Amino acid sequence: MMKQDDIFYRDDLVMAVINSKFVGNNPGHAIVVPLKHYENLYELPEKEANQIMKVAKEVAIAMKEVRKSDGVMIQQNNEPASGQHAFHYHMHIFPRFEEDHFGENRSNVRVANPKEREPFSSAMKEYFSKRKV
């Protein structure tokens, strides 16, 4: 479950947090979510969609700089058939690394405790404290 300390960016429309779930060999991925409830992309207003993408881009850049990732993967699911489990729109930003075997380890998901998540959120908070999004 997300904690207040997991939030590393917030404005009047969206927030970005370190996800409480760690996936495979890629711990500390982020999600960007609107503050208002929208179940999926179909309901998401353009204003929020634009801000989510703007923040997601900055999170992706941060993953490259802060996490020294070799790349990033952005994922967003709509409806159960696509794998949507949380019915509040959100966009995942995963740091990706050469030889991370992400596809092979994708089913290896666990809830990380707040202490495990803290280094990731702290690093992102520091990055975002120096940026205007």
PDB file of C-alpha atoms in Angstrom:
ATOM      1  CA  MET A   1       0.000   0.000   0.000  1.00  0.00           C
ATOM      2  CA  MET A   2       1.231   3.472  -0.899  1.00  0.00           C
ATOM      3  CA  LYS A   3       2.473   5.706   1.915  1.00  0.00           C
ATOM      4  CA  GLN A   4       2.819   9.497   2.017  1.00  0.00           C
ATOM      5  CA  ASP A   5       6.608   9.099   1.928  1.00  0.00           C
ATOM      6  CA  ASP A   6       6.355   7.328  -1.445  1.00  0.00           C
ATOM      7  CA  ILE A   7       5.152  10.553  -3.116  1.00  0.00           C
ATOM      8  CA  PHE A   8       7.996  12.422  -4.800  1.00  0.00           C
ATOM      9  CA  TYR A   9       6.026  14.874  -6.969  1.00  0.00           C
ATOM     10  CA  ARG A  10       2.624  16.505  -6.638  1.00  0.00           C
ATOM     11  CA  ASP A  11       0.852  19.405  -8.319  1.00  0.00           C
ATOM     12  CA  ASP A  12      -2.789  20.466  -8.611  1.00  0.00           C
ATOM     13  CA  LEU A  13      -3.621  17.666 -11.101  1.00  0.00           C
ATOM     14  CA  VAL A  14      -1.310  14.675 -10.606  1.00  0.00           C
ATOM     15  CA  MET A  15       1.184  13.014  -8.335  1.00  0.00           C
ATOM     16  CA  ALA A  16       4.106  10.660  -8.904  1.00  0.00           C
ATOM     17  CA  VAL A  17       4.995   7.946  -6.409  1.00  0.00           C
ATOM     18  CA  ILE A  18       7.293   4.982  -6.010  1.00  0.00           C
ATOM     19  CA  ASN A  19       5.076   1.947  -6.476  1.00  0.00           C
ATOM     20  CA  SER A  20       4.708  -0.251  -3.418  1.00  0.00           C
ATOM     21  CA  LYS A  21       5.141  -3.321  -5.615  1.00  0.00           C
ATOM     22  CA  PHE A  22       8.605  -4.314  -6.757  1.00  0.00           C
ATOM     23  CA  VAL A  23       8.733  -6.254 -10.023  1.00  0.00           C
ATOM     24  CA  GLY A  24      11.485  -8.762 -10.754  1.00  0.00           C
ATOM     25  CA  ASN A  25      14.952  -7.224 -10.905  1.00  0.00           C
ATOM     26  CA  ASN A  26      13.544  -3.706 -11.340  1.00  0.00           C
ATOM     27  CA  PRO A  27      12.693  -2.399  -7.873  1.00  0.00           C
ATOM     28  CA  GLY A  28      11.474   1.122  -7.351  1.00  0.00           C
ATOM     29  CA  HIS A  29       9.408   1.837 -10.428  1.00  0.00           C
ATOM     30  CA  ALA A  30       7.144   4.880 -10.400  1.00  0.00           C
ATOM     31  CA  ILE A  31       3.516   5.541 -11.165  1.00  0.00           C
ATOM     32  CA  VAL A  32       1.906   8.820 -12.169  1.00  0.00           C
ATOM     33  CA  VAL A  33      -1.745   9.200 -11.169  1.00  0.00           C
ATOM     34  CA  PRO A  34      -4.357  11.946 -11.422  1.00  0.00           C
ATOM     35  CA  LEU A  35      -5.559  13.334  -8.096  1.00  0.00           C
ATOM     36  CA  LYS A  36      -9.187  13.047  -9.199  1.00  0.00           C
ATOM     37  CA  HIS A  37     -10.667   9.628  -9.824  1.00  0.00           C
ATOM     38  CA  TYR A  38     -10.882   8.380 -13.398  1.00  0.00           C
ATOM     39  CA  GLU A  39     -11.229   4.649 -13.844  1.00  0.00           C
ATOM     40  CA  ASN A  40      -9.281   4.425 -17.091  1.00  0.00           C
ATOM     41  CA  LEU A  41      -7.952   6.260 -20.123  1.00  0.00           C
ATOM     42  CA  TYR A  42     -11.402   6.504 -21.685  1.00  0.00           C
ATOM     43  CA  GLU A  43     -12.591   8.773 -18.854  1.00  0.00           C
ATOM     44  CA  LEU A  44      -9.397  10.818 -18.460  1.00  0.00           C
ATOM     45  CA  PRO A  45      -9.820  14.502 -19.450  1.00  0.00           C
ATOM     46  CA  GLU A  46      -7.291  15.975 -21.853  1.00  0.00           C
ATOM     47  CA  LYS A  47      -5.912  18.413 -19.275  1.00  0.00           C
ATOM     48  CA  GLU A  48      -5.016  15.607 -16.866  1.00  0.00           C
ATOM     49  CA  ALA A  49      -3.766  13.388 -19.698  1.00  0.00           C
ATOM     50  CA  ASN A  50      -1.390  16.115 -20.869  1.00  0.00           C
ATOM     51  CA  GLN A  51      -0.058  16.701 -17.361  1.00  0.00           C
ATOM     52  CA  ILE A  52       0.385  12.973 -16.734  1.00  0.00           C
ATOM     53  CA  MET A  53       2.458  12.657 -19.898  1.00  0.00           C
ATOM     54  CA  LYS A  54       4.494  15.748 -19.030  1.00  0.00           C
ATOM     55  CA  VAL A  55       5.284  14.370 -15.571  1.00  0.00           C
ATOM     56  CA  ALA A  56       5.874  10.837 -16.918  1.00  0.00           C
ATOM     57  CA  LYS A  57       8.457  12.251 -19.328  1.00  0.00           C
ATOM     58  CA  GLU A  58      10.263  13.970 -16.456  1.00  0.00           C
ATOM     59  CA  VAL A  59      10.095  10.764 -14.379  1.00  0.00           C
ATOM     60  CA  ALA A  60      11.605   8.845 -17.316  1.00  0.00           C
ATOM     61  CA  ILE A  61      14.444  11.364 -17.560  1.00  0.00           C
ATOM     62  CA  ALA A  62      14.944  11.097 -13.800  1.00  0.00           C
ATOM     63  CA  MET A  63      15.148   7.297 -14.051  1.00  0.00           C
ATOM     64  CA  LYS A  64      17.997   7.720 -16.536  1.00  0.00           C
ATOM     65  CA  GLU A  65      19.821  10.287 -14.384  1.00  0.00           C
ATOM     66  CA  VAL A  66      19.060   9.120 -10.842  1.00  0.00           C
ATOM     67  CA  ARG A  67      18.849   5.366 -11.365  1.00  0.00           C
ATOM     68  CA  LYS A  68      21.381   5.257 -14.209  1.00  0.00           C
ATOM     69  CA  SER A  69      18.956   3.044 -16.124  1.00  0.00           C
ATOM     70  CA  ASP A  70      19.794   1.977 -19.652  1.00  0.00           C
ATOM     71  CA  GLY A  71      16.248   2.797 -20.731  1.00  0.00           C
ATOM     72  CA  VAL A  72      12.697   3.136 -19.459  1.00  0.00           C
ATOM     73  CA  MET A  73       9.451   1.346 -20.135  1.00  0.00           C
ATOM     74  CA  ILE A  74       6.079   3.072 -19.811  1.00  0.00           C
ATOM     75  CA  GLN A  75       2.969   0.947 -19.313  1.00  0.00           C
ATOM     76  CA  GLN A  76      -0.695   1.794 -18.870  1.00  0.00           C
ATOM     77  CA  ASN A  77      -3.550  -0.771 -18.784  1.00  0.00           C
ATOM     78  CA  ASN A  78      -7.274  -0.272 -19.361  1.00  0.00           C
ATOM     79  CA  GLU A  79      -9.911  -2.813 -18.309  1.00  0.00           C
ATOM     80  CA  PRO A  80      -9.351  -6.304 -16.879  1.00  0.00           C
ATOM     81  CA  ALA A  81      -8.563  -7.889 -20.251  1.00  0.00           C
ATOM     82  CA  SER A  82      -5.461  -5.678 -20.472  1.00  0.00           C
ATOM     83  CA  GLY A  83      -4.294  -6.491 -16.958  1.00  0.00           C
ATOM     84  CA  GLN A  84      -5.748  -3.474 -15.158  1.00  0.00           C
ATOM     85  CA  HIS A  85      -6.040  -4.398 -11.469  1.00  0.00           C
ATOM     86  CA  ALA A  86      -6.361  -0.988  -9.791  1.00  0.00           C
ATOM     87  CA  PHE A  87      -9.372   0.821 -11.191  1.00  0.00           C
ATOM     88  CA  HIS A  88      -7.969   4.330 -10.892  1.00  0.00           C
ATOM     89  CA  TYR A  89      -6.046   5.509 -13.961  1.00  0.00           C
ATOM     90  CA  HIS A  90      -2.288   5.283 -13.499  1.00  0.00           C
ATOM     91  CA  MET A  91       0.806   5.086 -15.672  1.00  0.00           C
ATOM     92  CA  HIS A  92       3.836   2.961 -14.744  1.00  0.00           C
ATOM     93  CA  ILE A  93       7.398   4.084 -15.481  1.00  0.00           C
ATOM     94  CA  PHE A  94       9.923   1.257 -15.105  1.00  0.00           C
ATOM     95  CA  PRO A  95      13.693   1.722 -15.109  1.00  0.00           C
ATOM     96  CA  ARG A  96      15.171  -0.843 -17.489  1.00  0.00           C
ATOM     97  CA  PHE A  97      18.671  -2.221 -17.455  1.00  0.00           C
ATOM     98  CA  GLU A  98      20.666  -4.331 -19.903  1.00  0.00           C
ATOM     99  CA  GLU A  99      20.286  -7.963 -18.905  1.00  0.00           C
ATOM    100  CA  ASP A 100      17.525  -7.247 -16.353  1.00  0.00           C
ATOM    101  CA  HIS A 101      15.448 -10.145 -17.738  1.00  0.00           C
ATOM    102  CA  PHE A 102      12.329  -8.118 -17.011  1.00  0.00           C
ATOM    103  CA  GLY A 103      10.025 -10.232 -19.164  1.00  0.00           C
ATOM    104  CA  GLU A 104      11.220 -13.421 -17.495  1.00  0.00           C
ATOM    105  CA  ASN A 105      10.826 -11.979 -13.994  1.00  0.00           C
ATOM    106  CA  ARG A 106       7.592 -10.080 -14.559  1.00  0.00           C
ATOM    107  CA  SER A 107       5.525 -12.531 -12.504  1.00  0.00           C
ATOM    108  CA  ASN A 108       7.909 -12.071  -9.579  1.00  0.00           C
ATOM    109  CA  VAL A 109       6.012  -9.225  -7.883  1.00  0.00           C
ATOM    110  CA  ARG A 110       6.122  -8.462  -4.198  1.00  0.00           C
ATOM    111  CA  VAL A 111       4.996  -5.671  -1.918  1.00  0.00           C
ATOM    112  CA  ALA A 112       8.068  -3.843  -0.667  1.00  0.00           C
ATOM    113  CA  ASN A 113       8.054  -2.384   2.810  1.00  0.00           C
ATOM    114  CA  PRO A 114       8.340   1.399   3.231  1.00  0.00           C
ATOM    115  CA  LYS A 115      11.976   1.134   4.335  1.00  0.00           C
ATOM    116  CA  GLU A 116      12.855  -0.612   1.054  1.00  0.00           C
ATOM    117  CA  ARG A 117      11.054   2.046  -0.988  1.00  0.00           C
ATOM    118  CA  GLU A 118      12.541   5.019   0.854  1.00  0.00           C
ATOM    119  CA  PRO A 119      15.886   5.228  -1.016  1.00  0.00           C
ATOM    120  CA  PHE A 120      14.049   5.351  -4.338  1.00  0.00           C
ATOM    121  CA  SER A 121      11.545   8.008  -3.248  1.00  0.00           C
ATOM    122  CA  SER A 122      14.262  10.100  -1.577  1.00  0.00           C
ATOM    123  CA  ALA A 123      16.403  10.118  -4.714  1.00  0.00           C
ATOM    124  CA  MET A 124      13.428  11.118  -6.849  1.00  0.00           C
ATOM    125  CA  LYS A 125      12.373  13.822  -4.361  1.00  0.00           C
ATOM    126  CA  GLU A 126      15.846  15.310  -4.560  1.00  0.00           C
ATOM    127  CA  TYR A 127      15.759  15.264  -8.364  1.00  0.00           C
ATOM    128  CA  PHE A 128      12.310  16.881  -8.533  1.00  0.00           C
ATOM    129  CA  SER A 129      13.206  19.512  -5.922  1.00  0.00           C
ATOM    130  CA  LYS A 130      15.625  20.923  -8.499  1.00  0.00           C
ATOM    131  CA  ARG A 131      13.205  20.817 -11.453  1.00  0.00           C
ATOM    132  CA  LYS A 132      10.165  22.781 -12.509  1.00  0.00           C
ATOM    133  CA  VAL A 133       7.633  20.517 -14.193  1.00  0.00           C
TER     134      VAL A 133
END
